[in-house]
Tab-separated table of C-alpha atoms in Angstrom:
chain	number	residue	atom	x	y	z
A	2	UNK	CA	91.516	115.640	109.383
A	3	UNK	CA	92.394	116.782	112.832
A	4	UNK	CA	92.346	114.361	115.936
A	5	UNK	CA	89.695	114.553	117.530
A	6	UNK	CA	87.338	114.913	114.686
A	7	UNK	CA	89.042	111.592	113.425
A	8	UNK	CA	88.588	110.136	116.421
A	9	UNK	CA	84.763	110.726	116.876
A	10	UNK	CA	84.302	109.147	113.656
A	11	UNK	CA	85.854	105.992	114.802
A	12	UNK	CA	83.788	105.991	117.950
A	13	UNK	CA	80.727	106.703	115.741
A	14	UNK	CA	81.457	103.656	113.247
A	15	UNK	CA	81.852	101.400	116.503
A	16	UNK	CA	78.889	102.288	117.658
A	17	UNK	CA	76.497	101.836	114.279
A	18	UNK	CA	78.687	98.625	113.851
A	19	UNK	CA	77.690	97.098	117.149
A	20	UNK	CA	74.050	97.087	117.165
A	21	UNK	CA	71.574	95.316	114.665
A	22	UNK	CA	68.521	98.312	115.544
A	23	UNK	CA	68.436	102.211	113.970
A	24	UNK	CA	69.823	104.558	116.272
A	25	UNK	CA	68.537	107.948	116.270
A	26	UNK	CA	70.989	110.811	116.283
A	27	UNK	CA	69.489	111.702	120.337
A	28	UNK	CA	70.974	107.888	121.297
A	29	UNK	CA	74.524	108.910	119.457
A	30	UNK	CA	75.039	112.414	120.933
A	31	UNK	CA	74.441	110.971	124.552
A	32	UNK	CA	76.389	107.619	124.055
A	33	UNK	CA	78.955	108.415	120.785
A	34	UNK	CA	81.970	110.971	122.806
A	35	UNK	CA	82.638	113.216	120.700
A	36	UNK	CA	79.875	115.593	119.634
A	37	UNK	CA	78.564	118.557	121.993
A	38	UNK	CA	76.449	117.544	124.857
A	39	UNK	CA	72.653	118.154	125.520
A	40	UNK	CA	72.645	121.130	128.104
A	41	UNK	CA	69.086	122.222	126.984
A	42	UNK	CA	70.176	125.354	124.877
A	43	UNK	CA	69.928	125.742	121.257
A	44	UNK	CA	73.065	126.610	120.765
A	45	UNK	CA	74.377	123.038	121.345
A	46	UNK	CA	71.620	121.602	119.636
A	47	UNK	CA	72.269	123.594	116.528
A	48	UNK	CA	76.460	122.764	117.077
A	49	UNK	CA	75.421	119.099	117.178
A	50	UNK	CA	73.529	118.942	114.294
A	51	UNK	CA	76.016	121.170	111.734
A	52	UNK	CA	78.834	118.225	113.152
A	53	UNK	CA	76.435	115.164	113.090
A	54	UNK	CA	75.642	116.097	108.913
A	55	UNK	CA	78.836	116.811	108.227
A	56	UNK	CA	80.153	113.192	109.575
A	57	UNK	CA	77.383	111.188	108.181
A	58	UNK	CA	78.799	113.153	104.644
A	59	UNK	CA	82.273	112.310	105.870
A	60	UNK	CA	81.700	108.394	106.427
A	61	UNK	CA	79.461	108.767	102.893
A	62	UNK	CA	82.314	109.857	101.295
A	63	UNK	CA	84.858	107.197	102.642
A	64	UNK	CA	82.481	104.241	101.167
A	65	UNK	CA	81.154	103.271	104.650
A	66	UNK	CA	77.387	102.464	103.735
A	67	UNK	CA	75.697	103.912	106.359
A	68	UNK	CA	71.485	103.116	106.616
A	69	UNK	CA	68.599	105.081	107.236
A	70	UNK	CA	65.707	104.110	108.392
A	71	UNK	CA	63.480	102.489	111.579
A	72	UNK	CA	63.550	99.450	113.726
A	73	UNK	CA	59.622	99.024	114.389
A	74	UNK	CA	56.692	101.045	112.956
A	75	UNK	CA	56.965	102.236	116.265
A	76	UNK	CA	59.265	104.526	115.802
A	77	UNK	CA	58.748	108.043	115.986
A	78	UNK	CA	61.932	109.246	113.853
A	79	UNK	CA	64.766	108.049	111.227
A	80	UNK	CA	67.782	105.913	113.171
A	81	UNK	CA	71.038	105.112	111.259
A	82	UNK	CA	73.167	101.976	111.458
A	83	UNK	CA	76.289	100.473	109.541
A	84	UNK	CA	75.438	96.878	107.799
A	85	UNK	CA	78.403	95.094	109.369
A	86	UNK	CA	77.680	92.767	106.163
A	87	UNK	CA	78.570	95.632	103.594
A	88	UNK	CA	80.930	97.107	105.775
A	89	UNK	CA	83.261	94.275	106.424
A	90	UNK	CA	86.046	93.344	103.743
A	91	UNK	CA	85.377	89.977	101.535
A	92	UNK	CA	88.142	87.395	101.970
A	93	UNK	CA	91.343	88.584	100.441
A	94	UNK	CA	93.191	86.349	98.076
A	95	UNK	CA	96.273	87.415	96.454
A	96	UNK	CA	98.455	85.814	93.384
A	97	UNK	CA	101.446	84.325	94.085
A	98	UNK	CA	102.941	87.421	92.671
A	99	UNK	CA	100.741	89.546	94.688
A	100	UNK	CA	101.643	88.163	97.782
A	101	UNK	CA	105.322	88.082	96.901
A	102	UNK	CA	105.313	91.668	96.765
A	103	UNK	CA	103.251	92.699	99.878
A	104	UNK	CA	106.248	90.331	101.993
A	105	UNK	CA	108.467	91.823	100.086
A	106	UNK	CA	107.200	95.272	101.062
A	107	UNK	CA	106.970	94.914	104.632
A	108	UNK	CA	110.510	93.258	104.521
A	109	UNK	CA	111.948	96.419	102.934
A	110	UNK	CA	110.592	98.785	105.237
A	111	UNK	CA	113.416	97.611	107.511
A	112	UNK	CA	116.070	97.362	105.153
A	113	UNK	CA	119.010	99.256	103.204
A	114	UNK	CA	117.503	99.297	99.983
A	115	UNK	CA	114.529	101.584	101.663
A	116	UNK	CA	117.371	104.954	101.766
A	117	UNK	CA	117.740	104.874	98.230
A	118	UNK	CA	114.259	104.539	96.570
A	119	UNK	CA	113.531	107.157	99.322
A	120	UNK	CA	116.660	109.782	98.380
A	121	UNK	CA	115.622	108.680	94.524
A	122	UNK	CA	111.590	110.454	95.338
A	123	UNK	CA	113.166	113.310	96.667
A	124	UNK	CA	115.296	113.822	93.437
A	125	UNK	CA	112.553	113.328	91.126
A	126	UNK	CA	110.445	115.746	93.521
A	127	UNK	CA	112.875	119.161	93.466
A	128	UNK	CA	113.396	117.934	89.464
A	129	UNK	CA	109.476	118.526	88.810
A	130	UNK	CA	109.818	121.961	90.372
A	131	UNK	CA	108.536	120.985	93.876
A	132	UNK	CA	110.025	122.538	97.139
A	133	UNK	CA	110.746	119.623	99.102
A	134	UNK	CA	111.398	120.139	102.943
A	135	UNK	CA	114.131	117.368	103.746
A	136	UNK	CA	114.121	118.414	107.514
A	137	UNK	CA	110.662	117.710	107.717
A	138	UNK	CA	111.281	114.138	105.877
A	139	UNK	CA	110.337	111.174	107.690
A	140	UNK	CA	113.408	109.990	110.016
A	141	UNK	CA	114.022	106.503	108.106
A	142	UNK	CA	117.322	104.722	109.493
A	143	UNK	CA	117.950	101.429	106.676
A	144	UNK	CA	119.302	99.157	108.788
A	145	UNK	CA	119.256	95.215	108.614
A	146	UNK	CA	117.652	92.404	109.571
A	147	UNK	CA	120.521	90.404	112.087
A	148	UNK	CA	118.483	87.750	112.157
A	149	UNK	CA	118.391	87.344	108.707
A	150	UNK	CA	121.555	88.749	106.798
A	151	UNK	CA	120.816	86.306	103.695
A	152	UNK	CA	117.580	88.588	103.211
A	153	UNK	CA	119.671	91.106	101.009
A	154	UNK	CA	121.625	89.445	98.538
A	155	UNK	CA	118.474	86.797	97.782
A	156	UNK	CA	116.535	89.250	97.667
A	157	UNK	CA	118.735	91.430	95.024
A	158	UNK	CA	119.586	88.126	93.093
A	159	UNK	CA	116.067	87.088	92.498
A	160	UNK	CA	114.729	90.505	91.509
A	161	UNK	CA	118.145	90.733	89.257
A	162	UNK	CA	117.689	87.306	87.657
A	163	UNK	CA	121.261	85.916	88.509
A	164	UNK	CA	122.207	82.597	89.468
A	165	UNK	CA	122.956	82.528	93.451
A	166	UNK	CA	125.154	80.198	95.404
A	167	UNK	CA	125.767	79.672	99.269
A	168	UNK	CA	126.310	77.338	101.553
A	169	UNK	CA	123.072	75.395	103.229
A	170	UNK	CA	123.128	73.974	106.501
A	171	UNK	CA	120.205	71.347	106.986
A	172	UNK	CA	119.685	69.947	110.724
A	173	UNK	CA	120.226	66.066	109.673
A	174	UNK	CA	123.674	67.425	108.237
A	175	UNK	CA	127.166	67.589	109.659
A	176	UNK	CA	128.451	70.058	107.572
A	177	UNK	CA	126.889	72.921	105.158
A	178	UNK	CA	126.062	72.208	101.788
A	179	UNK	CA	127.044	74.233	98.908
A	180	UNK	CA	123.889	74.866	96.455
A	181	UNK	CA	123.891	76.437	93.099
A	182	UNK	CA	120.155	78.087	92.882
A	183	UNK	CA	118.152	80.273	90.291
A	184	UNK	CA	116.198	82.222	92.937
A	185	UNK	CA	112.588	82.878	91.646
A	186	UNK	CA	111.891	84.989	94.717
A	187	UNK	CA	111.986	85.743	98.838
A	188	UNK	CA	108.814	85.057	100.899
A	189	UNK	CA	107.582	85.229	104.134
A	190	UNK	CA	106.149	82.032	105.573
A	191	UNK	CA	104.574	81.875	109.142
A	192	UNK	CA	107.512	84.331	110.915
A	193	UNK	CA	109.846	82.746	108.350
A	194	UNK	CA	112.403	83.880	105.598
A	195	UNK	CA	112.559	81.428	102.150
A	196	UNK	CA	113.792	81.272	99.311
A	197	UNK	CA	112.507	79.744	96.364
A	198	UNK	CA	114.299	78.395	93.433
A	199	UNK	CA	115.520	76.273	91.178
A	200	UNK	CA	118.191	73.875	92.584
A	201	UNK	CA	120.563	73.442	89.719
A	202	UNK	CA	122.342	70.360	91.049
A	203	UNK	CA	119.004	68.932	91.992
A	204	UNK	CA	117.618	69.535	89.088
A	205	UNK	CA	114.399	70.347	90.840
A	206	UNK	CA	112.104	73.544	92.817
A	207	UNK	CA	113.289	73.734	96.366
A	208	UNK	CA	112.824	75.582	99.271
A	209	UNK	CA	115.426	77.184	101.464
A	210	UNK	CA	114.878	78.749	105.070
A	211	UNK	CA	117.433	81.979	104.982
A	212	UNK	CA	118.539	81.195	108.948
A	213	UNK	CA	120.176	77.980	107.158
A	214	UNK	CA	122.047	80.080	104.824
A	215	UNK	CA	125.816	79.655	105.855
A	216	UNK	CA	127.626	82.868	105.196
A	217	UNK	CA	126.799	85.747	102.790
A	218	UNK	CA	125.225	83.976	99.328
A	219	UNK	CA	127.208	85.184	96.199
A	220	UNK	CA	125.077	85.947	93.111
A	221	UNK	CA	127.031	85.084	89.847
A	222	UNK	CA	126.850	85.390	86.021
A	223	UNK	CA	124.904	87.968	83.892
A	224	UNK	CA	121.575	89.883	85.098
A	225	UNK	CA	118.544	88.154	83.499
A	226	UNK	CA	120.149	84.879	82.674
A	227	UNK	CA	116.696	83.282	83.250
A	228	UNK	CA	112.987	83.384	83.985
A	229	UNK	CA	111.065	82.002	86.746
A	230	UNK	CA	107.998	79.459	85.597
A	231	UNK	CA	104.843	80.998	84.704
A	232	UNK	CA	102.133	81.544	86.880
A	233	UNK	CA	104.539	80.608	89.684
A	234	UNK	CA	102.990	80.943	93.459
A	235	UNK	CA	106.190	81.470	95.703
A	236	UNK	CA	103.893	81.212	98.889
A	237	UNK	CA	101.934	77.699	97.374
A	238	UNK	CA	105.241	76.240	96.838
A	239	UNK	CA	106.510	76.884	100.044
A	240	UNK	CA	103.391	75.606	101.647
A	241	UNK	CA	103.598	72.619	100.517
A	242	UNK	CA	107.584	72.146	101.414
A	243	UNK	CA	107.541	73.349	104.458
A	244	UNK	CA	104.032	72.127	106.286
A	245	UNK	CA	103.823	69.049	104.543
A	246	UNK	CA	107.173	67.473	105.935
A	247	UNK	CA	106.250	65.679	108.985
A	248	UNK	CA	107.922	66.295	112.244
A	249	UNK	CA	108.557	64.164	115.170
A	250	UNK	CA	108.630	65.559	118.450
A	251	UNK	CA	109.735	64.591	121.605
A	252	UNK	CA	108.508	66.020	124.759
A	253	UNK	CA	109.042	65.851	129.164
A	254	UNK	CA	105.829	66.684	130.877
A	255	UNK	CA	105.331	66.510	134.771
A	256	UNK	CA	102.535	64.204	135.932
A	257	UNK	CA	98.898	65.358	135.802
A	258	UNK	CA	99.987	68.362	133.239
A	259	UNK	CA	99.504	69.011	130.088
A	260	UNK	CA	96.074	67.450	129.377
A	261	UNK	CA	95.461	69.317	126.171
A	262	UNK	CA	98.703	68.646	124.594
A	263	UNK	CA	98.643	65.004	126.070
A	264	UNK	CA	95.039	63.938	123.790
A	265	UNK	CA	97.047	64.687	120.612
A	266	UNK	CA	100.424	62.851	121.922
A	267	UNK	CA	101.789	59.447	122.173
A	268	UNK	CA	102.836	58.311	125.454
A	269	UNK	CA	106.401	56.437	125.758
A	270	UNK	CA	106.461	56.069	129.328
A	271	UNK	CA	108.124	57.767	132.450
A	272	UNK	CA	111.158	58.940	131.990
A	273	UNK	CA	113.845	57.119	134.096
A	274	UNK	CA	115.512	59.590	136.405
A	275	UNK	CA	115.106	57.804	139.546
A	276	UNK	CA	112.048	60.683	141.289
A	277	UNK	CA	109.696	59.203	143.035
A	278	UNK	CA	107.459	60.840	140.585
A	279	UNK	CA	109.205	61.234	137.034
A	280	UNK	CA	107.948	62.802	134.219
A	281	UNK	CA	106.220	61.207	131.229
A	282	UNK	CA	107.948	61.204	127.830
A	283	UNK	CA	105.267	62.215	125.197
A	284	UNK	CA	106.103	61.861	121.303
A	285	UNK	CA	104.248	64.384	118.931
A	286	UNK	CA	103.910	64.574	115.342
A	287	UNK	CA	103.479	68.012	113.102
A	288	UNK	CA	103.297	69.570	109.694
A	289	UNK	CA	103.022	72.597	111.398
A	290	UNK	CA	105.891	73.350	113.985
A	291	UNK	CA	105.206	77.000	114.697
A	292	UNK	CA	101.816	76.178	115.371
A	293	UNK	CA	103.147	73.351	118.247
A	294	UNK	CA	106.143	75.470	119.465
A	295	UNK	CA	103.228	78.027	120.354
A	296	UNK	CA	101.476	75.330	122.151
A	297	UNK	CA	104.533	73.791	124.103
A	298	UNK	CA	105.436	77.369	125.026
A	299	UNK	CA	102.205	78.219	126.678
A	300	UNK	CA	102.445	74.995	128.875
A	301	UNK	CA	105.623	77.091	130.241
A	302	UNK	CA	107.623	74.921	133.020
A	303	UNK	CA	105.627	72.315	132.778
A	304	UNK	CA	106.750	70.867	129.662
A	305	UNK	CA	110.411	70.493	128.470
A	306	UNK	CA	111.385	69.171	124.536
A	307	UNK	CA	113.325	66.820	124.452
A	308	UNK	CA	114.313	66.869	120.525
A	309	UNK	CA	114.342	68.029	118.040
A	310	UNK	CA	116.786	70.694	118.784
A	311	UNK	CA	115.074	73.623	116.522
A	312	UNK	CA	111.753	72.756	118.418
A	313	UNK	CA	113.419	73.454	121.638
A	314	UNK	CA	114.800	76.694	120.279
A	315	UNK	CA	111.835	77.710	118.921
A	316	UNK	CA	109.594	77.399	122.143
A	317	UNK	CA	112.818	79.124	124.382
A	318	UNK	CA	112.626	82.045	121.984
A	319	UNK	CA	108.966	82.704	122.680
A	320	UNK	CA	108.944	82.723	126.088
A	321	UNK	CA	112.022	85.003	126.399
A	322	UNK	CA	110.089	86.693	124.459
A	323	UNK	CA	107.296	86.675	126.545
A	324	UNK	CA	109.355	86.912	129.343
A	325	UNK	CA	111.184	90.381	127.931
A	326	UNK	CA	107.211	91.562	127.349
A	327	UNK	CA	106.678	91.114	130.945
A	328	UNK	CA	109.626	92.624	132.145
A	329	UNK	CA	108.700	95.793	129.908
A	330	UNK	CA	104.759	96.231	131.670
């Protein structure tokens, strides 16, 4: 479908999609861009009506249900609009397996294994007799994730069945812990890497963020040397690990700030820095940190967090983030 011809179609779906009336085909070719303007001459008239049939068959085709009919008995001729109620998608739910492998997906668009099932296509391709064009292939560079170099070797464990081990650093710990796992899988969690498993010397499901992963995780033993539970929901499980631990929160805001954050927050006083107008110390408690560290962030230099030390990290990186956005305009 060329460009612009797509691109009149979008206007047109916008356009049926935002009004509850019939709109008659004069009311689209004046307000719709796209189709050939009303100079008075038959010759556009004719030109608008061959492209106006052929996109009402074109938006037929796709599935969009686009209506006939007229607003009042008023109404001299047929108007057409686009039931936003039979247009719009129900609510999606997935199975745990499901959504495993749409994270999963997204993940590997970005990573190594992506050159191989790619070059692997092409081979079965020019085997089935078909002239494949490599120069015109699409330019995909595998490259990892630095943010998340446990990603790979999870990832390959889980799908390979083998028995993992690495070293686990948790914040209320010194030192890194060495875990023995069964990974059942690697989801994505609210801008987050986990994997999910059985902890062998915990004898128990658990839950563990890959930017805690200590070094490069080792798979061991045989392929297949077990099966994850049935009917196992990677994304339920860590749901329920991950927002239902609370968090407390400690916070600096100057005086007469912060009034949204401050109906939600305990007070514990000014804090003591000798100003003749110190800030107040604010204590906050979460099951949702990403959710707060968005919040904190967009109270910028007012507010300063005071512990934990992730939280603080966590509102920095957005606004550099937002800072390196600005920057960039």
């Amino acid at each position: 479908m060329a460009a612009k011809r797509a691109e009149r179609l979008v206007n047109l779906v916008i356009a049926l999609l935002s009004t509850r009336q019939y709109v008659t085909a004069a009311r689209i070719r004046a307000t719709v861009p796209g189709y050939e303007a009303d100079d008075g001459t038959e010759r556009a008239d004719e030109a608008f009506k061959r492209m106006f049939e052929r996109d009402k068959a074109e938006l037929r085709e796709m599935g969009v249900p686009l209506e006939t009919g007229r607003t009042s008995a008023f109404d001299t001729e047929d108007g057409y609009r686009i039931a936003r109620a039979d247009y719009e998608l129900p609510e999606i739910r997935l199975t745990g397996e499901e959504a495993a492998a749409v994270g999963l997906a997204l993940r590997l668009w970005e990573s190594a294994q992506l050159a191989g099932a790619a070059h692997s296509a092409l081979v079965k391709l020019k085997a089935a007799g078909i002239d494949v064009d490599t120069s015109r292939a699409i330019p995909l560079q595998p490259r990892l994730d630095a943010g998340e170099p446990a990603f790979e070797p999870c990832y390959a464990a889980a799908r390979d069945r083998r028995q993992l081990e690495f070293g686990y650093q948790r914040p209320d710990e010194d030192t890194p812990a060495r875990r023995r796992v069964q990974p059942w899988g690697v989801v994505a969690w609210h801008g987050r890497w986990y994997l999910v498993g059985m902890d062998l010397d915990r004898g128990a499901p658990r839950v563990f963020r890959l930017s805690r992963v200590v070094g490069t995780p080792k798979a061991t033993g045989p392929a297949g040397a077990f099966e994850p539970p049935a009917e196992l929901d990677l994304a339920e499980l860590v749901a329920g690990q991950v927002s239902g631990e609370e968090q407390l929160v400690v916070v600096r805001a100057r005086p007469g700030t912060a009034i949204g954050l401050r109906r939600h927050a305990t007070p514990l006083g000014p804090v003591d820095d000798g100003s003749d107008r110190p800030d107040d110390l604010l204590q906050l408690r979460t099951t949702e940190p990403w959710r707060l560290a968005d919040e904190l962030a967009s109270y910028g230099a007012d507010v300063l967090v005071e512990a934990p030390t992730e939280m603080r990290e966590a509102v920095i990186a957005r606004l550099t983030r937002l800072a390196a956005m600005g920057t960039a305009q």
